[in-house]
Amino acid sequence: MKPQMTAIARVIATVVLPTALVACGGGDGSSGSQSQDKSTTLKISGTAATGAAMASAAINVLCAAGNATATSGTDGTYTASITNGTLPCVLSATSADGKTTLHSMLAGSGQTASATANITPLSELLVAQFAGTDPKSFFDAFGVSPKAVDPSAVVTAQKALAQALAAFIDISTVSDIVGGPLQAGSGANGTAANYDGVLDKLGAKLASAEIKLSDLTAAAALGGTNLSTIVNTVLAPAAAADCPGLKTGTLRYVDLLGSGTGTLAVDVATMKIDGQALAGSACNYTATINNVAGTRILVSRSGVMTMLSGSGMTGKAMIAFPEQVLSVAALAGSYDRVGYSKTFDTQIGDYGDTEFSADGANGLSHNCPSGAEACAPDTQSKGTLVANPAGGFDYMEKGISQDRVFAFRNASGKTLLLAQGSDTNNPSIAALVSKGKLALPPVGNSSSYWQFQLNAGGLTMQPDDTNTVTAVDDTTGTVTRSFASDSHTDTITYNIPFDGMRYRARNACTGAGGQGAGSCSGVVQLPFGGMTLATRADTNINARFLSVSVVKP
């Protein structure tokens, strides 16, 4: 983990000493003293705003000593008072409709009469930057065991945040995120450089890039150069007018069933890729790629795209994403895995999970060759990720590269690894995605997508389709979906066999007729930023496949 950095300190703690009351005695000439402690009040005020005021927001304040609640006014301002309260403090503001919660903090220690703490998207990012975790987790942990919040460390955190975001948005005009002057709504009056104007601009940029604040916050929590890498390769580059995921810059492509890899230059101003015109619209294009005319390019919202040409055994399928320079240490974490190879590996199967340490060592893994309900620890010796001077990494075992590995980190800080096998007699691909629990979708949620499949017969394009969520069981994590192509339904379970995956048991489908009606294969799905990779989950190894779908804009 990165060293903890804490919130901006605009408040200097002062100590209020008890007043000594001295009484003089009479008669025998003796004297005595009597003391009386006076309580103090910590008064915290500020503004809760997203740009617009968070009117009637529920404010919760937790301090090293004491806590309080308040409700913001129509202009987003609030005041909370804590008897004998002491710094540091953490704060949250939850909107009146309960849909938005933001966090902030007050640095320092001891008692003070008053302090200002704004609660905004910028304070949310600042908390993530200094704490190295998501703001809610920091808030909850502080409530159990208050942590020191060093003012100088928070100053450093704000500087680092501003530098990392600079190519995307200039926040340098906000000199103090926590304690600076803020009037919600004032940015609309033309003062774009003031605090509220910066909040308005941030909201507009996130909306234009189709990125949530929570995504950017997750990236800020990664620390180091991770946020600046994401900003410079994913957020800041110019995007195509009809496809937010297609950005000017360099793409890394990886052949899904072969050894091909390389880079391509994209220029959205001229709508060209490697100098060749991009025809089409709305994230569905064709172009000449590597001298193959008519290559179909399907772009997801995260910037990951597929490149498809031909069909069957002579067909070619590639995945491409913005080229990033990430260190081995930046890849440390736990991952879910799906994959496909010409020959089935009876030891590791086509899906499972694994982890990598900061030095690249491959740690605890689970494999599921016998099905989603029979995943078992991998007891084999494992390799290590090593940086390759030509780009990406090598997965090394006993001094030999077993896979070429390329990495991409999206706007929410989640990482996709593509591992391309080196055995030309048994071409293979594995996709690994940062592990994390998936939220259940709401009833009525609809998704339209393009899709293709790789199997023993090669590349097959499948019909476009749309699924709509018709039922959700929060207890079991199951979701029922209806498909527009033939009106069949299926039932899929979230976060099975591992957090971050979706699992459909064999024949968990119903319908009057058509594809999948009453009979469908078991499948494990691995979503990543508008793209889903799926592999067969049941034990019918003679009908294995890798399916890839890209959500339409």
Coordinates of C-alpha atoms in Angstrom, one line a residue, residues 55 142 379 515:
A55 CA -30.0 20.6 -0.5
F142 CA -12.2 6.0 11.1
T379 CA -0.7 -26.7 -6.4
Q515 CA -31.4 -20.4 -29.7

